[in-house]
Coordinates of C-alpha atoms and ligand atoms in Angstrom, one line a residue:
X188 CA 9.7 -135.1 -39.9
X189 CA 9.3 -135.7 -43.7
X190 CA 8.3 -133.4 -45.7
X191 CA 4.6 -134.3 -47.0
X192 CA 4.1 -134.8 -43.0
X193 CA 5.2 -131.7 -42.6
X194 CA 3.0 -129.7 -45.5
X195 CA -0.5 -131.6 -44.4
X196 CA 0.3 -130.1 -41.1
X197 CA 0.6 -127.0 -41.9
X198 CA -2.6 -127.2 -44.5
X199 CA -4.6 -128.1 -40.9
X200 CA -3.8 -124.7 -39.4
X201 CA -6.2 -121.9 -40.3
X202 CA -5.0 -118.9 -41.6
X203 CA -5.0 -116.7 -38.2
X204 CA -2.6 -119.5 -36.8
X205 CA -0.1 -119.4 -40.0
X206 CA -0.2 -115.5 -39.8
X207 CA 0.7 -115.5 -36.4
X208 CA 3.6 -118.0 -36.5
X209 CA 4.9 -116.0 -39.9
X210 CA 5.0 -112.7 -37.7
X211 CA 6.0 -113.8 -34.7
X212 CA 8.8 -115.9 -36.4
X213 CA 9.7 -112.1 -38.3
X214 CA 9.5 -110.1 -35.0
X215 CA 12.3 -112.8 -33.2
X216 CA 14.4 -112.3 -36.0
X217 CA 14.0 -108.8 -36.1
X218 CA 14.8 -108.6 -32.4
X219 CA 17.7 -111.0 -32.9
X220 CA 19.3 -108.4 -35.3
X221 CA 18.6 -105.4 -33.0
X222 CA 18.1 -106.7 -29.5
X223 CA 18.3 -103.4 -27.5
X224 CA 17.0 -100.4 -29.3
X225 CA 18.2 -97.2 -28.5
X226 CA 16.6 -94.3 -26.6
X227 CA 16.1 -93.0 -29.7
X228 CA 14.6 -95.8 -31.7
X229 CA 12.5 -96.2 -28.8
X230 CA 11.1 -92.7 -28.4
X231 CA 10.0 -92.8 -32.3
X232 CA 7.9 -95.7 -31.4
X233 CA 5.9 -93.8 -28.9
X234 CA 5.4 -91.0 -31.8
X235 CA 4.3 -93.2 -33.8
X236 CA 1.1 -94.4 -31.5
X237 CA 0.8 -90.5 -30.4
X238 CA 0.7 -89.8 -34.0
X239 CA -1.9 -92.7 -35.2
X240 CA -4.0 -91.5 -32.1
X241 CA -4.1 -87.8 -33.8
X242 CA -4.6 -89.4 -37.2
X243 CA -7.2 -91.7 -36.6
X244 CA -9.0 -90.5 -33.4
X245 CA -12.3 -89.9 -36.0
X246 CA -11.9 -93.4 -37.5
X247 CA -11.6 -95.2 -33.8
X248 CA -14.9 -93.1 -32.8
X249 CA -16.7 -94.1 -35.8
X250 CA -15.4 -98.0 -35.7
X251 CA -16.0 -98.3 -31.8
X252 CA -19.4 -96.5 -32.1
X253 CA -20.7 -99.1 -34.9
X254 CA -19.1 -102.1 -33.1
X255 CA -20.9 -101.2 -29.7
X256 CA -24.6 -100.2 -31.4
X257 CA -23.9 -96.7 -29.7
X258 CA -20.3 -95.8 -27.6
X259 CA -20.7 -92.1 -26.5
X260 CA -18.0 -90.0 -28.7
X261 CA -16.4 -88.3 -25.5
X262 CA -16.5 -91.5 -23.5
X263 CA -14.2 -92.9 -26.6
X264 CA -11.9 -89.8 -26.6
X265 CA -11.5 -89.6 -22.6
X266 CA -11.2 -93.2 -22.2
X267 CA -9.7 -94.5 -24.9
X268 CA -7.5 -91.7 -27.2
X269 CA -6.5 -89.5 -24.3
X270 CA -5.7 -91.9 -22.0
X271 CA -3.7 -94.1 -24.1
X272 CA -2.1 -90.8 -25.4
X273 CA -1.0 -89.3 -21.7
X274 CA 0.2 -93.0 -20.9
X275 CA 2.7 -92.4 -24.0
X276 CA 3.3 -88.9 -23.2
X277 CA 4.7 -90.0 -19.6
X278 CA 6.8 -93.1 -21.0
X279 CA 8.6 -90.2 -23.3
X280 CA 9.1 -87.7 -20.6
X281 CA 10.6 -90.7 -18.2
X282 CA 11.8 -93.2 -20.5
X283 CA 15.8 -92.1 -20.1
X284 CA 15.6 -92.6 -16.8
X285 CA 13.6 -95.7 -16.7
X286 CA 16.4 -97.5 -19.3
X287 CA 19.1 -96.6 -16.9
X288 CA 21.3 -98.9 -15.0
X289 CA 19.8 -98.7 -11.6
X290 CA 22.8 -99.3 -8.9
X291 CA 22.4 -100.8 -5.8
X292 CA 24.5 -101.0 -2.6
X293 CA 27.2 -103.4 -2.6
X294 CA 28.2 -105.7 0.6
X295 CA 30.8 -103.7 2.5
X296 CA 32.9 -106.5 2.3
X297 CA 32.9 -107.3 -1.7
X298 CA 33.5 -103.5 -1.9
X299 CA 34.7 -102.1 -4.4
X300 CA 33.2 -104.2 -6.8
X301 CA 29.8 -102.7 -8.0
X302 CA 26.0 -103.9 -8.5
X303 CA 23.8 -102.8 -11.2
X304 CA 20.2 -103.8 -12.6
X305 CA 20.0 -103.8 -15.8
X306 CA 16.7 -103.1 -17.6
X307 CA 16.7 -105.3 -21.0
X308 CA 14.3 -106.0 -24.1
X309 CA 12.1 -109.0 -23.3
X310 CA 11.9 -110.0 -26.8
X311 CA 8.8 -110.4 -28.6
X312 CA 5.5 -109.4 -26.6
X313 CA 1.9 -110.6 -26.9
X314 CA -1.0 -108.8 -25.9
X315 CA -5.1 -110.0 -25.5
X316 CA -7.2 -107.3 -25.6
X317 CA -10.5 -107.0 -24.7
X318 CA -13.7 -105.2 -26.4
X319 CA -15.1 -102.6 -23.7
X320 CA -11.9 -100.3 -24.3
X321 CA -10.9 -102.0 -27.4
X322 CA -8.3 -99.1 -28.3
X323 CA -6.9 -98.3 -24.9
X324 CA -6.4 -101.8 -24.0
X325 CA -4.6 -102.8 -26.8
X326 CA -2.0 -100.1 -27.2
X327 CA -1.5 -98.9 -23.5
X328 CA 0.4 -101.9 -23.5
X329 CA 1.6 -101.9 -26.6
X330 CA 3.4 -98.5 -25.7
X331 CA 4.9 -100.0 -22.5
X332 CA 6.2 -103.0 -24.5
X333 CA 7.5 -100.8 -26.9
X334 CA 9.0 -97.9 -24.7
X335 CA 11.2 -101.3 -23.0
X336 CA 12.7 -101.9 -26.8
X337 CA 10.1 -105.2 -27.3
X338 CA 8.5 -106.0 -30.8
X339 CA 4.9 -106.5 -30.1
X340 CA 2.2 -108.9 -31.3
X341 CA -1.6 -107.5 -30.9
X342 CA -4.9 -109.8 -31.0
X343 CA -7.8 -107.7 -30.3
X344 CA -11.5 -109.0 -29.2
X345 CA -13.6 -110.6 -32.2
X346 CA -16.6 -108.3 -30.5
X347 CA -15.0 -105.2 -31.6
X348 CA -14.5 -106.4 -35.4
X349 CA -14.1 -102.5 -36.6
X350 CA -12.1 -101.6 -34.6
X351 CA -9.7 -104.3 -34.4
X352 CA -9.8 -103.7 -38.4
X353 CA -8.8 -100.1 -37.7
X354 CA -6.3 -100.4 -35.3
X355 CA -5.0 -103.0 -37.9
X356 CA -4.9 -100.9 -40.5
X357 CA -3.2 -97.7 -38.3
X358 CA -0.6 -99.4 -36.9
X359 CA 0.1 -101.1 -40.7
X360 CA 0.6 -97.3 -41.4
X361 CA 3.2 -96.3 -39.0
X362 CA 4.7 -99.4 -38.0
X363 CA 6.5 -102.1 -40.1
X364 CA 5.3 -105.6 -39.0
X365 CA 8.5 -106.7 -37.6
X366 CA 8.0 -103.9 -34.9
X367 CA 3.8 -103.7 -34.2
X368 CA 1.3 -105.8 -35.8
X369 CA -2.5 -106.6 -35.2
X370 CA -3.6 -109.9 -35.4
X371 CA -7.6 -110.1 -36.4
X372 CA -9.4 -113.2 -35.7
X373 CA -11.9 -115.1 -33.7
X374 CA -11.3 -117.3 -30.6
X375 CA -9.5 -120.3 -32.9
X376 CA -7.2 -116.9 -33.7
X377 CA -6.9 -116.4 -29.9
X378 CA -6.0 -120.1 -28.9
X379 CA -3.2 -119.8 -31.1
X380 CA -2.4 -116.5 -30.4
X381 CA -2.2 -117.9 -26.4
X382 CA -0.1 -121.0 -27.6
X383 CA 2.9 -118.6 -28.9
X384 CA 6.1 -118.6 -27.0
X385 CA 6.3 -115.1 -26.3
X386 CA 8.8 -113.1 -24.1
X387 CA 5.9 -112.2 -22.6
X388 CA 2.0 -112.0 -22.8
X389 CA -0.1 -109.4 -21.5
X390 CA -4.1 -110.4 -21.4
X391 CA -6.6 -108.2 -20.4
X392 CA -10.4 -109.9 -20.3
X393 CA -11.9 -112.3 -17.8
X394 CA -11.0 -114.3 -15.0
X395 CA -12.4 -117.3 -16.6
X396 CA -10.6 -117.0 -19.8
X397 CA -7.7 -115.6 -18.3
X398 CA -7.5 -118.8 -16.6
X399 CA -6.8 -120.9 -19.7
X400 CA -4.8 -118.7 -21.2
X401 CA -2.3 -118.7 -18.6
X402 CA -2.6 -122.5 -19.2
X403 CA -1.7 -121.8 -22.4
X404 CA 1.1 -119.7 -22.2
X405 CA 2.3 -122.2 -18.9
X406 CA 3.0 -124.6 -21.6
X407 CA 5.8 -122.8 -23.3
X408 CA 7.1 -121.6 -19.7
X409 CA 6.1 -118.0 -21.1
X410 CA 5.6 -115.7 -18.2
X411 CA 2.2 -113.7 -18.1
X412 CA 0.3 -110.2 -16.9
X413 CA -3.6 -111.1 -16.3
X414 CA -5.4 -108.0 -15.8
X415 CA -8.4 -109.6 -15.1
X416 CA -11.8 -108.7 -13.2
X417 CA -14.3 -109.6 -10.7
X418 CA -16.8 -107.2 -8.6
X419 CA -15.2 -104.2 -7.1
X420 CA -17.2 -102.9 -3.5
X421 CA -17.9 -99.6 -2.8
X422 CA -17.8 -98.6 1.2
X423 CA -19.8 -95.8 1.5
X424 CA -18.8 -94.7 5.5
X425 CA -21.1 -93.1 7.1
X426 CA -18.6 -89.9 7.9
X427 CA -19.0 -89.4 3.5
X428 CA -20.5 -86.3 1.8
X429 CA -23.3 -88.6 0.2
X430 CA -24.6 -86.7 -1.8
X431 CA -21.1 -86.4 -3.8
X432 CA -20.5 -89.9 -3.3
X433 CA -23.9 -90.7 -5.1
X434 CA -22.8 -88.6 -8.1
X435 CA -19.6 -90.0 -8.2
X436 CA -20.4 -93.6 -7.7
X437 CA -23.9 -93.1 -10.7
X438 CA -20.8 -91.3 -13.0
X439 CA -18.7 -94.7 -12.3
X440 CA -21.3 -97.4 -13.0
X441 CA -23.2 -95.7 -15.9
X442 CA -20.0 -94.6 -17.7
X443 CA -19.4 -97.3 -20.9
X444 CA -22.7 -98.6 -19.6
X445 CA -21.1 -100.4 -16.4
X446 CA -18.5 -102.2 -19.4
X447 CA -15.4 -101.1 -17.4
X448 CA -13.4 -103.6 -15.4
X449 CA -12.9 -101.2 -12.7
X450 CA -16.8 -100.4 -12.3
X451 CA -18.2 -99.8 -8.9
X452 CA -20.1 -103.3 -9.2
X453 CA -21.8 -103.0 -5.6
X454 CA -22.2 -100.4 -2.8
X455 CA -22.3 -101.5 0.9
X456 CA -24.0 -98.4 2.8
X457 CA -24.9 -97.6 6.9
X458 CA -28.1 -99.5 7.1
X459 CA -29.3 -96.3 7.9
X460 CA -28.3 -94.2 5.4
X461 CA -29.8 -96.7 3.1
X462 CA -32.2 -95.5 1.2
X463 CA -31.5 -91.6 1.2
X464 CA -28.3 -93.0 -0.6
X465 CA -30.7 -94.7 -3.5
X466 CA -32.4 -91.5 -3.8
X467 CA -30.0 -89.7 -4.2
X468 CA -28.1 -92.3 -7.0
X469 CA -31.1 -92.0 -8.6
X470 CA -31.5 -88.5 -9.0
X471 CA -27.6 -88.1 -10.0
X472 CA -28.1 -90.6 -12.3
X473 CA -31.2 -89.0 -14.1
X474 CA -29.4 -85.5 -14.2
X475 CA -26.5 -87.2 -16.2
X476 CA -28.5 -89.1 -18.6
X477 CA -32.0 -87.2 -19.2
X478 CA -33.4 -89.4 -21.9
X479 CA -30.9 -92.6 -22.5
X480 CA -33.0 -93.4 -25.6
X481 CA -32.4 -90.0 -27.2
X482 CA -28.7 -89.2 -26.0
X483 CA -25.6 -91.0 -27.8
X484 CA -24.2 -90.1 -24.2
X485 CA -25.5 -93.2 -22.8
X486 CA -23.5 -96.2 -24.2
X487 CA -25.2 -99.5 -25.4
X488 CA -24.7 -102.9 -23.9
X489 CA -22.2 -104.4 -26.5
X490 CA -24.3 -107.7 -28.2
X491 CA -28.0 -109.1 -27.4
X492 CA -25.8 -112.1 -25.8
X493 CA -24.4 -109.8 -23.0
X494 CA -27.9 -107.9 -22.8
X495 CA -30.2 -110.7 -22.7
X496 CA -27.4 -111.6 -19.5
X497 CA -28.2 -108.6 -17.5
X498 CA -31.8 -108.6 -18.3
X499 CA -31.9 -111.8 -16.6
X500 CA -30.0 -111.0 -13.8
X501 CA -32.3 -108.4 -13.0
X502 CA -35.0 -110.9 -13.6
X503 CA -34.0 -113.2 -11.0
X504 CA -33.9 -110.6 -8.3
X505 CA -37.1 -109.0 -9.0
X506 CA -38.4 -113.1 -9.2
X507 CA -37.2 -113.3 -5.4
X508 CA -38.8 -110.2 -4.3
X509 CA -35.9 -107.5 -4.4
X510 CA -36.9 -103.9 -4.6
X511 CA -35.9 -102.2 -7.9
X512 CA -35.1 -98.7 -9.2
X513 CA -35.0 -97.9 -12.8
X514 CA -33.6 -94.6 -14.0
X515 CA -35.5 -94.2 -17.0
X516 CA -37.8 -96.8 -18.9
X517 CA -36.4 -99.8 -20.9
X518 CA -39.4 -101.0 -22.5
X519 CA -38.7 -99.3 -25.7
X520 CA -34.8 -99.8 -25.8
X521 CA -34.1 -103.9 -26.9
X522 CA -33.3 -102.4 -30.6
X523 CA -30.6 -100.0 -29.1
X524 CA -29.4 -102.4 -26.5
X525 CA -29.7 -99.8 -23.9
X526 CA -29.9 -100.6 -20.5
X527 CA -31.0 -98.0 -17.9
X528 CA -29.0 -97.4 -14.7
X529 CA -31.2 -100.2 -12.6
X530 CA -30.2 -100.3 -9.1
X531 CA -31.7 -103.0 -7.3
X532 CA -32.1 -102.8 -2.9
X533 CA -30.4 -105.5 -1.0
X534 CA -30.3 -108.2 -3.5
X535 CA -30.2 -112.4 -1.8
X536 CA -26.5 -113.0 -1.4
X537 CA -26.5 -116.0 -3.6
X538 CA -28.2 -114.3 -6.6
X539 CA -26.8 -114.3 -10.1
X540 CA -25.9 -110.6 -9.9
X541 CA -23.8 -111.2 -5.7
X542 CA -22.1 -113.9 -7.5
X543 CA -20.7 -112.8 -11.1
X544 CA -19.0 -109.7 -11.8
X545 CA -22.3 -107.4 -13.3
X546 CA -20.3 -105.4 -16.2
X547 CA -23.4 -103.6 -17.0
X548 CA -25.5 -100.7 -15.4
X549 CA -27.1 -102.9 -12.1
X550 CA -26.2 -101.4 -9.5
X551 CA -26.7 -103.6 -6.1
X552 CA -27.1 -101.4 -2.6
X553 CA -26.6 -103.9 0.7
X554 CA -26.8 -102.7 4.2
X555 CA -23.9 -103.3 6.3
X556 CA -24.3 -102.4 9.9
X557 CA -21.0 -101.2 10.9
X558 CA -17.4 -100.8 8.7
X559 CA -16.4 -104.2 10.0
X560 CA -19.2 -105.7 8.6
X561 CA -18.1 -104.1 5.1
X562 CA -14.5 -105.4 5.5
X563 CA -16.1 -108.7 6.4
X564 CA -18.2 -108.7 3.2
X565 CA -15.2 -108.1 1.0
X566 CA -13.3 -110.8 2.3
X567 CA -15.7 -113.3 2.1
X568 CA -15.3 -112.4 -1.7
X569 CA -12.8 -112.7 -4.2
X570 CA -10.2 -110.2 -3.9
X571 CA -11.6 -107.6 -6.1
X572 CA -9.5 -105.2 -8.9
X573 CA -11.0 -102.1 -7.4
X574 CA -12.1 -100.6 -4.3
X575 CA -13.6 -97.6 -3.8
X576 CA -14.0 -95.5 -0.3
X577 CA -16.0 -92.7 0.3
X578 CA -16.1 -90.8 4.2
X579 CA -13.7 -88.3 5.9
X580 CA -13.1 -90.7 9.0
X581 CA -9.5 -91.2 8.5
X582 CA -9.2 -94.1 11.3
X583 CA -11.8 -95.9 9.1
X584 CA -10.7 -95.4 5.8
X585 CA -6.9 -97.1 7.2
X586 CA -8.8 -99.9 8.7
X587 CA -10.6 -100.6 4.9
X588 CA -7.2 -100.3 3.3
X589 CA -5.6 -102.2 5.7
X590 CA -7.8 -105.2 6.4
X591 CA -8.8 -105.5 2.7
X592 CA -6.7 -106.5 -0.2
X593 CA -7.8 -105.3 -4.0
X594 CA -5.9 -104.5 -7.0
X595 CA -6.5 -101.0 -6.6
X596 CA -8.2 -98.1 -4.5
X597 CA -9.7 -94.6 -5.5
X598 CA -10.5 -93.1 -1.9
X599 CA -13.8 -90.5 -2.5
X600 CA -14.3 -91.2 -6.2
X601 CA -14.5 -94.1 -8.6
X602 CA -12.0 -94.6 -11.6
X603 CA -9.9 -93.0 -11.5
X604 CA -6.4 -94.2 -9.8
X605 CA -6.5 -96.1 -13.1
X606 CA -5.7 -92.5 -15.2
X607 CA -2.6 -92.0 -12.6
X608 CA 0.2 -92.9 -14.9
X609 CA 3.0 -93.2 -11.9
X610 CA 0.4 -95.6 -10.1
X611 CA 1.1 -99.2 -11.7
X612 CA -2.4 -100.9 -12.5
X613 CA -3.0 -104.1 -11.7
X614 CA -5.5 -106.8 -10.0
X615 CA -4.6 -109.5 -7.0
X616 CA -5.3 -112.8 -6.9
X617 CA -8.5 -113.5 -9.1
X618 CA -8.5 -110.0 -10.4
X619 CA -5.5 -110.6 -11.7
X620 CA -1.2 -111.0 -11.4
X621 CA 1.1 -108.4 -12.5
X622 CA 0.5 -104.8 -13.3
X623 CA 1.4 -102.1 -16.0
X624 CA 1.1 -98.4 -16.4
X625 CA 4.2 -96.0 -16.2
X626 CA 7.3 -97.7 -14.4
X627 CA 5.5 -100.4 -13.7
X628 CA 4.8 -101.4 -17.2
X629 CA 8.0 -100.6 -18.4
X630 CA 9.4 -103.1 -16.0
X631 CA 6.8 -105.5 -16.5
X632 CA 7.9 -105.7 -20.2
X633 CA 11.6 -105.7 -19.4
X634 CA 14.4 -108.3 -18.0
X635 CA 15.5 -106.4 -14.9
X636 CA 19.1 -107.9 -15.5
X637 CA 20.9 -107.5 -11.8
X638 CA 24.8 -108.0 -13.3
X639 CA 27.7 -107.6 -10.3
X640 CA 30.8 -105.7 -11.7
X641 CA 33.5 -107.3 -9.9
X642 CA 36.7 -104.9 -9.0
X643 CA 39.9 -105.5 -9.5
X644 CA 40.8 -105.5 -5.6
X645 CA 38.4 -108.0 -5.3
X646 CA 39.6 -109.9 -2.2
X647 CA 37.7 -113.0 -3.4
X648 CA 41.1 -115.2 -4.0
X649 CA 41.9 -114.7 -0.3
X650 CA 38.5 -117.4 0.3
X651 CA 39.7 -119.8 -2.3
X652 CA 41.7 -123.2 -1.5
X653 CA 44.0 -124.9 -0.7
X654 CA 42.0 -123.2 2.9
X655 CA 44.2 -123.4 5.8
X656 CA 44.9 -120.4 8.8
X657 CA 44.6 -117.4 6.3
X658 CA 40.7 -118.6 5.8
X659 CA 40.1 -118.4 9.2
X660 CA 41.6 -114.7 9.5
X661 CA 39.7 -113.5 6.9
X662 CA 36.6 -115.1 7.7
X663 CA 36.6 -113.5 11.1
X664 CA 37.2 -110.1 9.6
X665 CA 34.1 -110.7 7.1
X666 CA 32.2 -111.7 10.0
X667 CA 32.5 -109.2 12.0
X668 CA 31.7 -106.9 9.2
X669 CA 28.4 -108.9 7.4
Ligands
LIG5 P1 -12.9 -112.3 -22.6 O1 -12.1 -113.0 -21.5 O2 -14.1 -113.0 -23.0 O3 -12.0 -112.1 -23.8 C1 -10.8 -111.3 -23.8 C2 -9.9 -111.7 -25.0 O4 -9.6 -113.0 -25.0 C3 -10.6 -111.4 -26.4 O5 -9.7 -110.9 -27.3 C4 -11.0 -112.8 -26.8 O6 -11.0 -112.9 -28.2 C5 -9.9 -113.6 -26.3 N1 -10.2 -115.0 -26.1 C6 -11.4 -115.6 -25.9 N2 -11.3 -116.9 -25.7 C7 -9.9 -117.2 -25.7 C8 -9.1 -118.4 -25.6 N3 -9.7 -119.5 -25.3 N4 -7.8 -118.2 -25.7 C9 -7.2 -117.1 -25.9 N5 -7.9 -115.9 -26.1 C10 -9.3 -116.0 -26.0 O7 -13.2 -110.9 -21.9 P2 -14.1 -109.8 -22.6 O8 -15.5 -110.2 -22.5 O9 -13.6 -109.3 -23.9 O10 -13.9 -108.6 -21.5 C11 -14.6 -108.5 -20.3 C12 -13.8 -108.9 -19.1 O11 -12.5 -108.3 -19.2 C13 -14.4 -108.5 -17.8 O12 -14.2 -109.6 -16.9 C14 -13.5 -107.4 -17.4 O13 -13.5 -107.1 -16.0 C15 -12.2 -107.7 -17.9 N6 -11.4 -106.6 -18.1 C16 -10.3 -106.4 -17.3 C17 -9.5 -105.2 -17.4 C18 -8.3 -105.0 -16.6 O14 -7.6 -104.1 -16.9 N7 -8.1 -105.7 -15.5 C19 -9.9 -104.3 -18.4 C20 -11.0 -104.5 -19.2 C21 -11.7 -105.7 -19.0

């Protein structure tokens, strides 16, 4: 290409895209010069993300609190600077025995040759984060990229603006950019970010999105992780302590304001046991948020855009006649984007709010008639990223796991099988391909290499030509043994 061609190309890329291709070009060559870090190298990483967590755990508060309107403090240090920090903690105490050669059995008959998998730096690693954990979601990853000796590339949501800033400026602090670096933009920023040949590309946002970025990435061959969404079912049984299940399941929905992609979304209870289990939502719900106006407990809903959404969605169901609970009155709350916990009674099927994932505080409440019917509900959906459980009938709690399929299941709570480091996390199907967390992650972000360490008894030669009557002898001997 000549030269002038060359420059006015480059002169039509915006800055996020010349950024990206400058680091991303510094992080190959970086990884070219040191493509397997040691142990060592590795476990500094991790200290470096506990450490910026210590450091700047005030900072992400203050950022993520702005960014949202209102973001409850503690719901910030649970779910965001803890979590991301035991994820790290468990990648140190495992990580020696996660980069070892793991050996498998060899064929009697190539014995005594040996077989290894070998777990190998990817390369360069791209992750997509979303805004409703913006922290978490960025450098969870980032840890598992960086505990399998990858160089990693981070583009956080343009809804979370402060706190993509800060994340920028603590990993700038610890990390030099040919290790970690943060790339701030807006969607442009993310089409290019998508269009990177990476080793590897983690996203973490919507089906819909996660859709075309795989598209994206497809291009260069570059293989992905979509951690995705959709609308996660609760089963109440009708063997289940309901009145825990009702705390558990108004904990799960109002926590983040319903912005969590493993929300309870809906709840399918006995026909019968119906409205005793509204009540009792209700009542849970009320005695965790007294007064969501006056608490910064209660999260806002992140922009009017997404707001003005659920507002409607309620709006279409009350149009068409659905009965409506409100915990609490939002008449006064529009300036604070606060939505109350609004559950709404057996919803039409084909309503805005049965259709899309909700990712607010709605809570839907459908009678099923018998377990069956549950399964069959869930089936006739998309298969979901969580599930969630709740009885003491053992027979019917195997029939849910067995006959449904989601990325995930917490059995008599909501949430949390995503904290459980050793479980990998992941969706299925439309909620999602791949998974991270613990081993899983640090496999995800790894070549498992499988290399075969031939002996030097191998009895290979005795199968090579010219073939003649010695073939046949020691063909039937491998026979008999394979
Ligand atoms: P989103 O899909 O709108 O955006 C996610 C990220 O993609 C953002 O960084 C955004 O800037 C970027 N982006 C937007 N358009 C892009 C494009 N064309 N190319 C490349 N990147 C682009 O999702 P969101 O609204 O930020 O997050 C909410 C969704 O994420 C929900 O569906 C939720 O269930 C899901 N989610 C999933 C998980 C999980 O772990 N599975 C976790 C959190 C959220």
């Amino acid at each position: 290409m000549p030269a002038d061609t060359a420059r006015s190309l480059d002169a039509d890329k915006s800055e996020g895209e010349r950024e990206i291709e400058r680091i991303f070009a510094l992080q190959k060559k970086a990884y070219g010069e040191n493509p397997f870090p040691s142990y060592d190298r590795r476990v500094a990483a991790l200290d470096k993300i506990t450490r910026l967590l210590e450091v700047n755990e005030d900072r992400f508060v203050t950022a993520i609190n702005a960014d949202f309107g209102n973001r409850s403090k503690y719901e910030t240090i649970i779910a965001e600077v803890m979590t991301t920090a035991s994820g790290v903690k468990n990648a140190k105490k495992n990580l020696k025995k996660w980069m070892r050669p793991r050996g498998v059995a060899t064929p009697l008959h190539m014995l005594p040759a040996k077989s290894k998998i070998e777990p190998q730096p990817l390369g360069v690693i791209g992750i997509i984060a979303p805004w409703n954990y913006p922290v978490e979601l960025a450098l969870a990853p980032a840890a598992a990229a960086l505990a399998a000796g990858n160089r990693v590339m981070i583009k956080p949501s343009e809804l979370t603006p402060r706190a993509g800033e800060a994340m920028r400026d603590a990993i700038a602090a610890e990390f030099d950019e040919s290790e970690v670096a943060v790339i701030t933009g807006g969607i442009e920023t993310g089409q290019a970010f998508s269009e990177t040949p990476f080793d590897h590309l983690l996203f973490t946002g919507s089906t819909a999105i996660g859709t075309r970025v795989a598209q994206a990435a497809a291009k260069n061959l570059t293989p992905v992780t979509l951690e995705l969404g959709g609308k996660s079912p609760v089963i109440l049984d009708k063997s289940a302590d309901m009145e825990k299940a009702a705390r558990s399941v108004a904990y799960g929905k109002a926590f983040n304001a319903g912005q969590t992609c493993i929300a309870p979304d809906y709840v399918l209870a006995p026909t019968d046991q119906l409205e005793a289990f509204v009540e009792s939502v209700a009542r849970n719900a009320r005695e965790l948020y007294p007064e969501i106006d006056k608490t910064s407990d209660y999260t806002a809903i992140i922009s009017d855009r997404h707001f003005d959404r659920l507002k409607s969605m309620v709006e279409e169901v009350r149009d068409r006649g659905a009965k409506i609970v409100e915990v609490g009155s939002s008449n006064a709350l529009h300036p604070q984007r606060k939505l109350p916990l609004t559950l709404i009674i057996d919803p039409p099927r084909d309503s805005g709010i049965m259709k899309e994932e909700i990712f607010g505080p709605i809570l839907p409440i459908l009678p099923v008639a018998s377990p069956e019917d549950a399964i069959a509900h869930v089936n006739a959906g998309d298969r979901p990223l969580a599930l969630y459980w709740y009885g003491e009938d053992d027979d019917v709690r195997d029939q849910v796991l067995q006959k449904t399929v989601s990325g995930g299941v917490t059995v008599n709570d909501t949430l949390w099988h995503f904290a459980q480091e050793n479980l990998p996390f992941g969706g299925v199907g439309k909620s999602g391909s791949g998974a991270y967390h613990g081993e899983a992650g640090f496999v995800s972000f790894s070549h498992m290499k499988p290399v075969f360490y031939q002996s030097r008894f191998s009895s290979g030669g005795k199968l090579q030509p010219p073939f003649g009557p010695h073939t046949e002898k020691v063909l039937s001997l491998v026979r008999k043994i394979i």
